[in-house]
mmCIF file of C-alpha atoms and ligand atoms in Angstrom:
data_model
loop_
_atom_site.group_PDB
_atom_site.id
_atom_site.type_symbol
_atom_site.label_atom_id
_atom_site.label_comp_id
_atom_site.label_asym_id
_atom_site.label_seq_id
_atom_site.Cartn_x
_atom_site.Cartn_y
_atom_site.Cartn_z
ATOM 1 C CA MET J 1 -104.255 -23.235 26.359
ATOM 2 C CA ALA J 2 -101.287 -25.282 25.107
ATOM 3 C CA VAL J 3 -97.958 -23.495 24.630
ATOM 4 C CA THR J 4 -96.207 -24.389 21.368
ATOM 5 C CA ILE J 5 -92.598 -23.322 20.852
ATOM 6 C CA LEU J 6 -90.567 -23.457 17.649
ATOM 7 C CA ALA J 7 -86.900 -23.865 18.624
ATOM 8 C CA ILE J 8 -83.802 -23.164 16.516
ATOM 9 C CA GLU J 9 -80.256 -24.368 17.302
ATOM 10 C CA SER J 10 -77.353 -23.260 15.081
ATOM 11 C CA SER J 11 -74.430 -22.631 17.447
ATOM 12 C CA CYS J 12 -71.895 -24.945 15.816
ATOM 13 C CA ASP J 13 -72.142 -27.467 12.983
ATOM 14 C CA ASP J 14 -75.657 -28.868 13.423
ATOM 15 C CA THR J 15 -78.760 -27.129 12.122
ATOM 16 C CA SER J 16 -81.553 -28.307 14.370
ATOM 17 C CA VAL J 17 -85.212 -27.300 14.615
ATOM 18 C CA ALA J 18 -87.754 -28.647 17.108
ATOM 19 C CA VAL J 19 -91.387 -28.130 17.996
ATOM 20 C CA ILE J 20 -92.194 -28.426 21.712
ATOM 21 C CA ARG J 21 -95.722 -28.331 23.123
ATOM 22 C CA ASP J 22 -96.124 -27.898 26.894
ATOM 23 C CA GLY J 23 -92.597 -29.241 27.376
ATOM 24 C CA CYS J 24 -93.212 -32.289 25.175
ATOM 25 C CA VAL J 25 -91.285 -32.905 21.928
ATOM 26 C CA LEU J 26 -93.478 -33.050 18.820
ATOM 27 C CA SER J 27 -90.495 -33.032 16.438
ATOM 28 C CA ASN J 28 -86.721 -32.586 16.703
ATOM 29 C CA LEU J 29 -84.779 -32.600 13.432
ATOM 30 C CA ILE J 30 -81.031 -32.303 13.006
ATOM 31 C CA ALA J 31 -79.077 -31.672 9.799
ATOM 32 C CA SER J 32 -75.428 -32.461 10.581
ATOM 33 C CA GLN J 33 -72.657 -31.006 8.467
ATOM 34 C CA ALA J 34 -70.321 -33.755 7.256
ATOM 35 C CA ILE J 35 -68.277 -31.159 5.353
ATOM 36 C CA HIS J 36 -65.993 -30.434 8.363
ATOM 37 C CA MET J 37 -64.789 -34.024 8.838
ATOM 38 C CA SER J 38 -61.821 -33.798 6.484
ATOM 39 C CA TYR J 39 -60.651 -30.487 7.983
ATOM 40 C CA GLY J 40 -59.971 -31.800 11.490
ATOM 41 C CA GLY J 41 -62.419 -29.340 13.055
ATOM 42 C CA VAL J 42 -65.384 -27.091 12.298
ATOM 43 C CA VAL J 43 -64.640 -24.463 9.628
ATOM 44 C CA PRO J 44 -66.745 -21.441 10.723
ATOM 45 C CA GLU J 45 -67.357 -20.013 7.256
ATOM 46 C CA LEU J 46 -68.487 -23.378 5.855
ATOM 47 C CA ALA J 47 -70.698 -23.929 8.906
ATOM 48 C CA SER J 48 -72.621 -20.681 8.510
ATOM 49 C CA ARG J 49 -73.114 -21.306 4.786
ATOM 50 C CA ALA J 50 -74.485 -24.791 5.492
ATOM 51 C CA HIS J 51 -76.837 -23.350 8.160
ATOM 52 C CA GLN J 52 -78.161 -20.915 5.557
ATOM 53 C CA ALA J 53 -78.847 -23.753 3.141
ATOM 54 C CA ASN J 54 -80.456 -25.994 5.790
ATOM 55 C CA ILE J 55 -82.506 -23.748 8.026
ATOM 56 C CA VAL J 56 -85.607 -23.285 5.847
ATOM 57 C CA PRO J 57 -86.041 -26.933 4.774
ATOM 58 C CA VAL J 58 -85.328 -28.242 8.302
ATOM 59 C CA THR J 59 -87.886 -25.833 9.817
ATOM 60 C CA HIS J 60 -90.443 -26.803 7.185
ATOM 61 C CA GLU J 61 -89.946 -30.488 7.946
ATOM 62 C CA ALA J 62 -90.046 -29.948 11.732
ATOM 63 C CA ILE J 63 -93.426 -28.209 11.448
ATOM 64 C CA ILE J 64 -94.867 -30.914 9.172
ATOM 65 C CA LYS J 65 -93.520 -33.719 11.361
ATOM 66 C CA ALA J 66 -94.996 -32.080 14.471
ATOM 67 C CA GLY J 67 -98.410 -32.146 12.800
ATOM 68 C CA ILE J 68 -99.031 -28.449 13.454
ATOM 69 C CA ILE J 69 -99.541 -25.366 11.316
ATOM 70 C CA MET J 70 -97.522 -22.161 11.611
ATOM 71 C CA THR J 71 -100.271 -20.262 13.417
ATOM 72 C CA ASP J 72 -100.223 -22.856 16.237
ATOM 73 C CA ILE J 73 -96.790 -21.555 17.269
ATOM 74 C CA ASN J 74 -96.809 -19.241 20.312
ATOM 75 C CA ALA J 75 -93.130 -18.232 20.417
ATOM 76 C CA VAL J 76 -89.758 -18.783 18.718
ATOM 77 C CA ALA J 77 -86.789 -19.798 20.895
ATOM 78 C CA PHE J 78 -83.271 -19.604 19.470
ATOM 79 C CA THR J 79 -79.691 -20.155 20.612
ATOM 80 C CA ARG J 80 -78.143 -16.744 21.267
ATOM 81 C CA GLY J 81 -74.758 -18.216 22.256
ATOM 82 C CA PRO J 82 -72.152 -19.297 23.090
ATOM 83 C CA GLY J 83 -70.955 -20.585 19.739
ATOM 84 C CA LEU J 84 -69.602 -19.573 16.355
ATOM 85 C CA LEU J 85 -70.770 -16.057 15.564
ATOM 86 C CA GLY J 86 -71.513 -16.672 11.879
ATOM 87 C CA SER J 87 -73.524 -19.798 12.706
ATOM 88 C CA LEU J 88 -75.434 -18.099 15.530
ATOM 89 C CA LEU J 89 -76.248 -15.176 13.215
ATOM 90 C CA VAL J 90 -78.097 -17.466 10.808
ATOM 91 C CA GLY J 91 -80.329 -18.926 13.556
ATOM 92 C CA THR J 92 -80.868 -15.560 15.249
ATOM 93 C CA SER J 93 -81.844 -13.752 12.029
ATOM 94 C CA PHE J 94 -84.126 -16.576 10.966
ATOM 95 C CA ALA J 95 -85.825 -16.672 14.405
ATOM 96 C CA LYS J 96 -86.368 -12.914 14.312
ATOM 97 C CA GLY J 97 -87.900 -13.016 10.861
ATOM 98 C CA PHE J 98 -90.150 -15.932 11.813
ATOM 99 C CA ALA J 99 -91.341 -14.253 15.032
ATOM 100 C CA LEU J 100 -91.909 -10.942 13.270
ATOM 101 C CA SER J 101 -93.947 -12.485 10.476
ATOM 102 C CA LEU J 102 -96.280 -14.265 12.926
ATOM 103 C CA GLU J 103 -96.200 -11.414 15.485
ATOM 104 C CA ILE J 104 -95.205 -13.798 18.280
ATOM 105 C CA PRO J 105 -92.547 -13.423 21.027
ATOM 106 C CA LEU J 106 -88.872 -14.147 20.539
ATOM 107 C CA ILE J 107 -86.961 -16.003 23.291
ATOM 108 C CA GLU J 108 -83.167 -16.060 23.535
ATOM 109 C CA VAL J 109 -81.612 -19.217 24.958
ATOM 110 C CA ASN J 110 -78.170 -19.869 26.427
ATOM 111 C CA HIS J 111 -76.896 -23.054 24.777
ATOM 112 C CA LEU J 112 -75.175 -24.293 27.959
ATOM 113 C CA GLN J 113 -78.254 -23.787 30.117
ATOM 114 C CA ALA J 114 -80.198 -25.696 27.450
ATOM 115 C CA HIS J 115 -77.843 -28.715 27.625
ATOM 116 C CA VAL J 116 -78.633 -29.017 31.352
ATOM 117 C CA LEU J 117 -82.371 -28.425 30.838
ATOM 118 C CA ALA J 118 -82.405 -31.339 28.370
ATOM 119 C CA HIS J 119 -83.165 -33.398 31.498
ATOM 120 C CA PHE J 120 -86.638 -31.826 31.573
ATOM 121 C CA ILE J 121 -87.669 -32.696 27.990
ATOM 122 C CA LEU J 122 -90.895 -34.695 27.976
ATOM 123 C CA GLU J 123 -91.815 -37.306 25.368
ATOM 124 C CA LYS J 124 -95.264 -38.169 24.070
ATOM 125 C CA GLU J 125 -96.866 -41.172 25.773
ATOM 126 C CA LYS J 126 -93.780 -41.838 27.869
ATOM 127 C CA GLU J 127 -93.146 -41.435 31.580
ATOM 128 C CA THR J 128 -90.110 -39.225 32.195
ATOM 129 C CA ARG J 129 -88.276 -39.208 35.520
ATOM 130 C CA LEU J 130 -87.480 -35.581 36.309
ATOM 131 C CA PRO J 131 -84.731 -34.354 38.659
ATOM 132 C CA SER J 132 -85.778 -32.350 41.699
ATOM 133 C CA PHE J 133 -83.892 -29.288 42.921
ATOM 134 C CA PRO J 134 -81.162 -28.689 43.819
ATOM 135 C CA PHE J 135 -79.826 -30.739 40.916
ATOM 136 C CA LEU J 136 -76.068 -31.195 40.441
ATOM 137 C CA CYS J 137 -75.104 -31.559 36.784
ATOM 138 C CA LEU J 138 -71.813 -32.163 34.995
ATOM 139 C CA LEU J 139 -71.944 -30.357 31.656
ATOM 140 C CA VAL J 140 -69.398 -31.812 29.235
ATOM 141 C CA SER J 141 -69.408 -30.623 25.639
ATOM 142 C CA GLY J 142 -66.957 -29.768 22.892
ATOM 143 C CA GLY J 143 -66.311 -26.297 24.255
ATOM 144 C CA HIS J 144 -67.216 -26.488 27.954
ATOM 145 C CA THR J 145 -66.669 -28.600 31.060
ATOM 146 C CA ARG J 146 -68.571 -27.322 34.068
ATOM 147 C CA ILE J 147 -70.160 -28.486 37.292
ATOM 148 C CA ILE J 148 -73.472 -26.732 37.763
ATOM 149 C CA VAL J 149 -75.934 -26.537 40.644
ATOM 150 C CA MET J 150 -79.421 -26.007 39.303
ATOM 151 C CA LYS J 151 -81.668 -24.378 41.909
ATOM 152 C CA SER J 152 -84.764 -24.098 39.736
ATOM 153 C CA HIS J 153 -85.438 -24.499 36.016
ATOM 154 C CA LEU J 154 -83.812 -21.187 35.192
ATOM 155 C CA GLU J 155 -81.464 -20.588 38.138
ATOM 156 C CA MET J 156 -78.002 -22.094 37.825
ATOM 157 C CA GLU J 157 -74.708 -21.645 39.614
ATOM 158 C CA VAL J 158 -71.387 -22.755 38.124
ATOM 159 C CA ILE J 159 -69.260 -24.310 40.900
ATOM 160 C CA GLY J 160 -66.539 -25.894 38.730
ATOM 161 C CA ASN J 161 -65.045 -25.039 35.365
ATOM 162 C CA THR J 162 -62.159 -25.994 33.112
ATOM 163 C CA ILE J 163 -59.159 -23.713 33.304
ATOM 164 C CA ASP J 164 -58.103 -24.597 29.738
ATOM 165 C CA ASP J 165 -59.498 -27.224 27.307
ATOM 166 C CA ALA J 166 -62.905 -28.894 27.560
ATOM 167 C CA ALA J 167 -63.305 -32.677 27.934
ATOM 168 C CA GLY J 168 -64.710 -32.925 24.391
ATOM 169 C CA GLU J 169 -61.675 -31.058 23.098
ATOM 170 C CA ALA J 170 -59.391 -33.551 24.868
ATOM 171 C CA PHE J 171 -61.146 -36.402 23.017
ATOM 172 C CA ASP J 172 -61.080 -34.538 19.697
ATOM 173 C CA LYS J 173 -57.484 -33.284 19.898
ATOM 174 C CA CYS J 174 -56.022 -36.616 21.079
ATOM 175 C CA GLY J 175 -58.056 -38.304 18.334
ATOM 176 C CA LYS J 176 -56.553 -35.950 15.780
ATOM 177 C CA VAL J 177 -53.047 -36.972 16.942
ATOM 178 C CA MET J 178 -54.026 -40.596 16.221
ATOM 179 C CA GLY J 179 -55.205 -39.572 12.752
ATOM 180 C CA PHE J 180 -58.983 -39.575 13.424
ATOM 181 C CA SER J 181 -61.303 -37.106 11.741
ATOM 182 C CA TYR J 182 -63.403 -34.569 13.655
ATOM 183 C CA PRO J 183 -65.209 -35.127 15.993
ATOM 184 C CA ALA J 184 -63.077 -37.970 17.352
ATOM 185 C CA GLY J 185 -65.023 -38.512 20.603
ATOM 186 C CA PRO J 186 -67.620 -40.964 19.230
ATOM 187 C CA LEU J 187 -64.951 -43.041 17.423
ATOM 188 C CA ILE J 188 -62.685 -43.213 20.495
ATOM 189 C CA ASP J 189 -65.722 -44.372 22.471
ATOM 190 C CA LYS J 190 -66.500 -47.100 19.915
ATOM 191 C CA LEU J 191 -62.904 -48.347 19.591
ATOM 192 C CA SER J 192 -62.464 -48.367 23.381
ATOM 193 C CA GLY J 193 -64.872 -51.286 23.515
ATOM 194 C CA ASP J 194 -62.147 -53.604 22.157
ATOM 195 C CA GLY J 195 -59.295 -52.141 24.206
ATOM 196 C CA ASN J 196 -57.708 -52.540 27.627
ATOM 197 C CA LYS J 197 -58.171 -49.413 29.725
ATOM 198 C CA ASN J 198 -55.119 -50.280 31.847
ATOM 199 C CA ALA J 199 -52.774 -50.787 28.873
ATOM 200 C CA PHE J 200 -51.262 -47.294 29.138
ATOM 201 C CA ARG J 201 -51.264 -44.862 32.038
ATOM 202 C CA PHE J 202 -51.738 -41.148 31.523
ATOM 203 C CA ALA J 203 -51.297 -38.850 34.495
ATOM 204 C CA LYS J 204 -54.307 -37.010 35.901
ATOM 205 C CA PRO J 205 -53.744 -33.284 36.410
ATOM 206 C CA SER J 206 -53.894 -31.928 39.917
ATOM 207 C CA VAL J 207 -56.200 -28.920 39.857
ATOM 208 C CA LYS J 208 -57.534 -27.592 43.110
ATOM 209 C CA GLY J 209 -61.191 -27.370 44.058
ATOM 210 C CA LEU J 210 -63.824 -28.340 41.529
ATOM 211 C CA ASP J 211 -61.998 -27.045 38.449
ATOM 212 C CA PHE J 212 -60.660 -29.139 35.578
ATOM 213 C CA SER J 213 -57.662 -29.026 33.253
ATOM 214 C CA PHE J 214 -57.245 -31.077 30.082
ATOM 215 C CA SER J 215 -54.462 -29.353 28.166
ATOM 216 C CA GLY J 216 -51.690 -31.220 30.047
ATOM 217 C CA LEU J 217 -53.270 -34.560 29.201
ATOM 218 C CA LYS J 218 -53.361 -33.647 25.527
ATOM 219 C CA THR J 219 -49.659 -32.681 25.598
ATOM 220 C CA SER J 220 -48.581 -35.797 27.511
ATOM 221 C CA PHE J 221 -50.570 -37.971 25.086
ATOM 222 C CA LEU J 222 -48.796 -36.281 22.177
ATOM 223 C CA TYR J 223 -45.311 -36.726 23.728
ATOM 224 C CA PHE J 224 -46.074 -40.309 24.685
ATOM 225 C CA LEU J 225 -46.984 -41.160 21.081
ATOM 226 C CA ARG J 226 -44.009 -39.241 19.703
ATOM 227 C CA ASP J 227 -41.601 -41.282 21.871
ATOM 228 C CA ARG J 228 -43.236 -44.616 21.043
ATOM 229 C CA LEU J 229 -43.337 -43.841 17.327
ATOM 230 C CA LYS J 230 -39.565 -43.338 17.382
ATOM 231 C CA GLU J 231 -39.199 -46.971 18.497
ATOM 232 C CA ASP J 232 -41.954 -48.338 16.277
ATOM 233 C CA PRO J 233 -43.444 -46.310 13.388
ATOM 234 C CA ASP J 234 -46.547 -48.562 13.455
ATOM 235 C CA PHE J 235 -47.145 -48.069 17.175
ATOM 236 C CA ILE J 236 -50.468 -46.255 16.743
ATOM 237 C CA GLU J 237 -51.971 -48.717 14.241
ATOM 238 C CA LYS J 238 -50.941 -51.676 16.422
ATOM 239 C CA ASN J 239 -52.422 -50.237 19.608
ATOM 240 C CA ILE J 240 -55.496 -48.226 18.612
ATOM 241 C CA PRO J 241 -58.109 -49.947 20.828
ATOM 242 C CA ASP J 242 -55.798 -49.888 23.887
ATOM 243 C CA LEU J 243 -54.855 -46.246 23.282
ATOM 244 C CA CYS J 244 -58.525 -45.273 22.980
ATOM 245 C CA ALA J 245 -59.580 -47.255 26.057
ATOM 246 C CA SER J 246 -56.732 -45.866 28.202
ATOM 247 C CA LEU J 247 -57.387 -42.299 27.073
ATOM 248 C CA GLN J 248 -61.133 -42.581 27.637
ATOM 249 C CA TYR J 249 -60.514 -44.123 31.047
ATOM 250 C CA VAL J 250 -58.386 -41.224 32.272
ATOM 251 C CA ILE J 251 -60.792 -38.544 30.947
ATOM 252 C CA VAL J 252 -63.798 -40.296 32.506
ATOM 253 C CA SER J 253 -61.918 -40.763 35.820
ATOM 254 C CA ILE J 254 -61.106 -37.043 35.976
ATOM 255 C CA LEU J 255 -64.745 -36.114 35.284
ATOM 256 C CA ILE J 256 -66.287 -38.555 37.759
ATOM 257 C CA GLY J 257 -63.661 -37.710 40.390
ATOM 258 C CA LYS J 258 -64.574 -34.018 40.371
ATOM 259 C CA LEU J 259 -68.304 -34.634 40.212
ATOM 260 C CA THR J 260 -68.062 -36.962 43.201
ATOM 261 C CA LYS J 261 -66.155 -34.278 45.087
ATOM 262 C CA ALA J 262 -68.872 -31.742 44.210
ATOM 263 C CA ALA J 263 -71.588 -34.117 45.419
ATOM 264 C CA THR J 264 -69.792 -34.578 48.735
ATOM 265 C CA LEU J 265 -69.191 -30.843 49.191
ATOM 266 C CA THR J 266 -72.757 -29.784 48.361
ATOM 267 C CA GLY J 267 -74.508 -32.807 49.880
ATOM 268 C CA ILE J 268 -76.658 -33.050 46.718
ATOM 269 C CA ARG J 269 -77.732 -36.539 45.645
ATOM 270 C CA GLU J 270 -79.805 -35.621 42.562
ATOM 271 C CA ILE J 271 -77.021 -35.964 39.991
ATOM 272 C CA GLY J 272 -76.845 -35.797 36.201
ATOM 273 C CA ILE J 273 -74.593 -35.436 33.174
ATOM 274 C CA ALA J 274 -75.289 -33.409 30.020
ATOM 275 C CA GLY J 275 -73.661 -32.277 26.752
ATOM 276 C CA GLY J 276 -72.012 -34.145 23.873
ATOM 277 C CA VAL J 277 -69.498 -36.059 25.998
ATOM 278 C CA SER J 278 -72.362 -37.406 28.153
ATOM 279 C CA ALA J 279 -72.994 -39.720 25.170
ATOM 280 C CA ASN J 280 -69.758 -41.502 26.102
ATOM 281 C CA SER J 281 -70.415 -45.105 27.113
ATOM 282 C CA GLY J 282 -67.540 -45.151 29.632
ATOM 283 C CA LEU J 283 -68.866 -42.039 31.361
ATOM 284 C CA ARG J 284 -72.428 -43.373 31.363
ATOM 285 C CA SER J 285 -71.493 -46.744 32.857
ATOM 286 C CA GLY J 286 -69.003 -45.158 35.272
ATOM 287 C CA MET J 287 -71.735 -42.842 36.529
ATOM 288 C CA GLU J 288 -74.119 -45.750 36.979
ATOM 289 C CA GLU J 289 -71.576 -47.607 39.127
ATOM 290 C CA GLU J 290 -70.846 -44.485 41.166
ATOM 291 C CA ALA J 291 -74.570 -43.840 41.664
ATOM 292 C CA ILE J 292 -75.100 -47.308 43.121
ATOM 293 C CA ARG J 293 -72.052 -46.930 45.380
ATOM 294 C CA ARG J 294 -73.089 -43.491 46.652
ATOM 295 C CA ASN J 295 -76.850 -43.839 46.568
ATOM 296 C CA TRP J 296 -77.369 -41.046 44.024
ATOM 297 C CA ASN J 297 -80.594 -40.445 42.151
ATOM 298 C CA LEU J 298 -78.909 -40.437 38.732
ATOM 299 C CA PHE J 299 -80.101 -38.795 35.496
ATOM 300 C CA ILE J 300 -78.490 -39.722 32.184
ATOM 301 C CA PRO J 301 -80.049 -38.100 29.105
ATOM 302 C CA GLU J 302 -81.279 -40.068 26.096
ATOM 303 C CA LEU J 303 -78.463 -40.175 23.518
ATOM 304 C CA ARG J 304 -80.349 -37.908 21.100
ATOM 305 C CA TYR J 305 -80.458 -35.154 23.749
ATOM 306 C CA THR J 306 -76.745 -35.297 24.656
ATOM 307 C CA THR J 307 -75.244 -33.715 21.521
ATOM 308 C CA ASP J 308 -76.544 -30.472 20.043
ATOM 309 C CA ASN J 309 -80.293 -30.488 19.378
ATOM 310 C CA ALA J 310 -83.121 -27.962 19.227
ATOM 311 C CA ALA J 311 -85.395 -29.852 21.651
ATOM 312 C CA MET J 312 -83.198 -28.617 24.532
ATOM 313 C CA ILE J 313 -83.516 -25.059 23.204
ATOM 314 C CA GLY J 314 -87.293 -25.566 23.061
ATOM 315 C CA ILE J 315 -87.617 -26.812 26.653
ATOM 316 C CA THR J 316 -85.580 -23.835 27.896
ATOM 317 C CA GLY J 317 -87.724 -21.536 25.746
ATOM 318 C CA TYR J 318 -90.836 -23.106 27.264
ATOM 319 C CA TYR J 319 -89.769 -22.319 30.852
ATOM 320 C CA LYS J 320 -88.806 -18.781 29.806
ATOM 321 C CA TYR J 321 -92.181 -18.392 28.091
ATOM 322 C CA LEU J 322 -93.949 -19.351 31.336
ATOM 323 C CA ARG J 323 -92.005 -16.574 33.096
ATOM 324 C CA GLY J 324 -92.651 -14.080 30.281
ATOM 325 C CA GLU J 325 -88.925 -13.714 29.554
ATOM 326 C CA PHE J 326 -88.967 -12.436 25.987
ATOM 327 C CA SER J 327 -86.331 -10.693 23.886
ATOM 328 C CA GLY J 328 -86.536 -7.570 21.735
ATOM 329 C CA HIS J 329 -85.718 -7.599 18.032
ATOM 330 C CA GLU J 330 -82.568 -5.529 18.591
ATOM 331 C CA ILE J 331 -80.967 -8.658 20.129
ATOM 332 C CA THR J 332 -77.671 -9.887 18.632
ATOM 333 C CA PRO J 333 -75.906 -13.266 19.040
ATOM 334 C CA LEU J 334 -73.068 -13.721 21.510
ATOM 335 C CA ALA J 335 -70.008 -15.870 20.739
ATOM 336 C CA ARG J 336 -69.359 -15.877 24.516
ATOM 337 C CA TYR J 337 -72.418 -15.840 26.718
HETATM 338 O O1 LIG G 1 -72.570 -30.733 23.076
HETATM 339 P P1 LIG G 1 -71.931 -30.965 21.772
HETATM 340 O O2 LIG G 1 -72.695 -31.696 20.708
HETATM 341 O O3 LIG G 1 -71.471 -29.617 21.116
HETATM 342 C C1 LIG G 1 -70.984 -28.547 21.876
HETATM 343 O O4 LIG G 1 -71.813 -27.786 22.409
HETATM 344 O O5 LIG G 1 -69.742 -28.475 21.974
HETATM 345 O O6 LIG G 1 -70.558 -31.742 22.076
HETATM 346 C C2 LIG G 1 -69.680 -32.113 21.063
HETATM 347 C C3 LIG G 1 -68.527 -32.875 21.707
HETATM 348 C C4 LIG G 1 -67.389 -33.197 20.733
HETATM 349 O O7 LIG G 1 -66.178 -32.844 21.354
HETATM 350 C C5 LIG G 1 -67.498 -34.715 20.563
HETATM 351 O O8 LIG G 1 -66.268 -35.359 20.307
HETATM 352 C C6 LIG G 1 -68.035 -35.125 21.907
HETATM 353 O O9 LIG G 1 -68.981 -34.128 22.233
HETATM 354 N N1 LIG G 1 -68.694 -36.435 21.888
HETATM 355 C C7 LIG G 1 -68.199 -37.533 22.503
HETATM 356 C C8 LIG G 1 -69.089 -38.587 22.220
HETATM 357 N N2 LIG G 1 -70.106 -38.103 21.442
HETATM 358 C C9 LIG G 1 -69.848 -36.780 21.247
HETATM 359 N N3 LIG G 1 -67.097 -37.681 23.247
HETATM 360 C C10 LIG G 1 -66.847 -38.924 23.750
HETATM 361 N N4 LIG G 1 -67.650 -39.979 23.518
HETATM 362 C C11 LIG G 1 -68.770 -39.874 22.768
HETATM 363 N N5 LIG G 1 -69.558 -40.925 22.567
HETATM 364 ZN ZN1 LIG G 2 -73.605 -28.128 22.719
#
């Protein structure tokens, strides 16, 4: 019998609902919250209110688009954390109510595990290349930067982590200094296309092992601009593409440098990237070059599965369903998982 999962993602500022059948996406809808743009970051209270307004219509549409009826659903998977507590509460409460009303199991999902499992999402009438285990994955999102060894679908070991800011935060915070709205990562990526990546040099931090640090880069970027603005108040406007390209280049070099080190240390050649920053064109092309040089079997997710989406929650829920890993209704969301 087919296994149909309804998946809910509400950890940050996107309300997303997907329907997954036997690991294959039937629908994956995302309502993004533009309201945060002018605030320079996600405002938690506004985010949870928008989730409340969006969750019922987005679920309704996801079910219709999937071409199923409610009673076809075998289980409800939801993001338990990490994320903003108020936002997670909306998804968790909705998932509980939905599961209770249909008397079907509830499955909690770790958002970070789901980003990595996005590599296992299947599409209708499309061949998907799947990684084999062990799979080495760089997870780069707005809140996390980790190197993970995946031993099976649900077994993961973190072998590298950021000691301060995440890579996405470095993009967003440096973008804010240049006057960009939140999230700045996609805009920096776009503007980099017209810039010279060697125009300005920003120092790479020296962090031992497989760990990362991005807070020093953010500070040196800020001081660099402050000094140049003293000489020329229009420095930023005159140099935006070069600033973006140089900044993106150093962030991508740090990420690829550590991932390459991890590949050498573990001897793993099945390599992937995941999370919002894996949408970055510089990181994607840099990884492709590195893969050719080092003979890696490389996995780069489709753009729609890099940033937050419920399909990745659904695929994780599917593998948990197969193992009978269900949650009780006393479950509460976790800001830190
Ligand atoms: O995974 P995600 O959607 O949410 C979290 O779980 O955090 O990641 C969001 C992050 C933001 O920091 C955003 O600026 C960054 O991903 N991002 C990008 C790009 N697209 C999204 N950063 C650089 N280049 C991009 N194209
Ligand atoms: Zn995420």
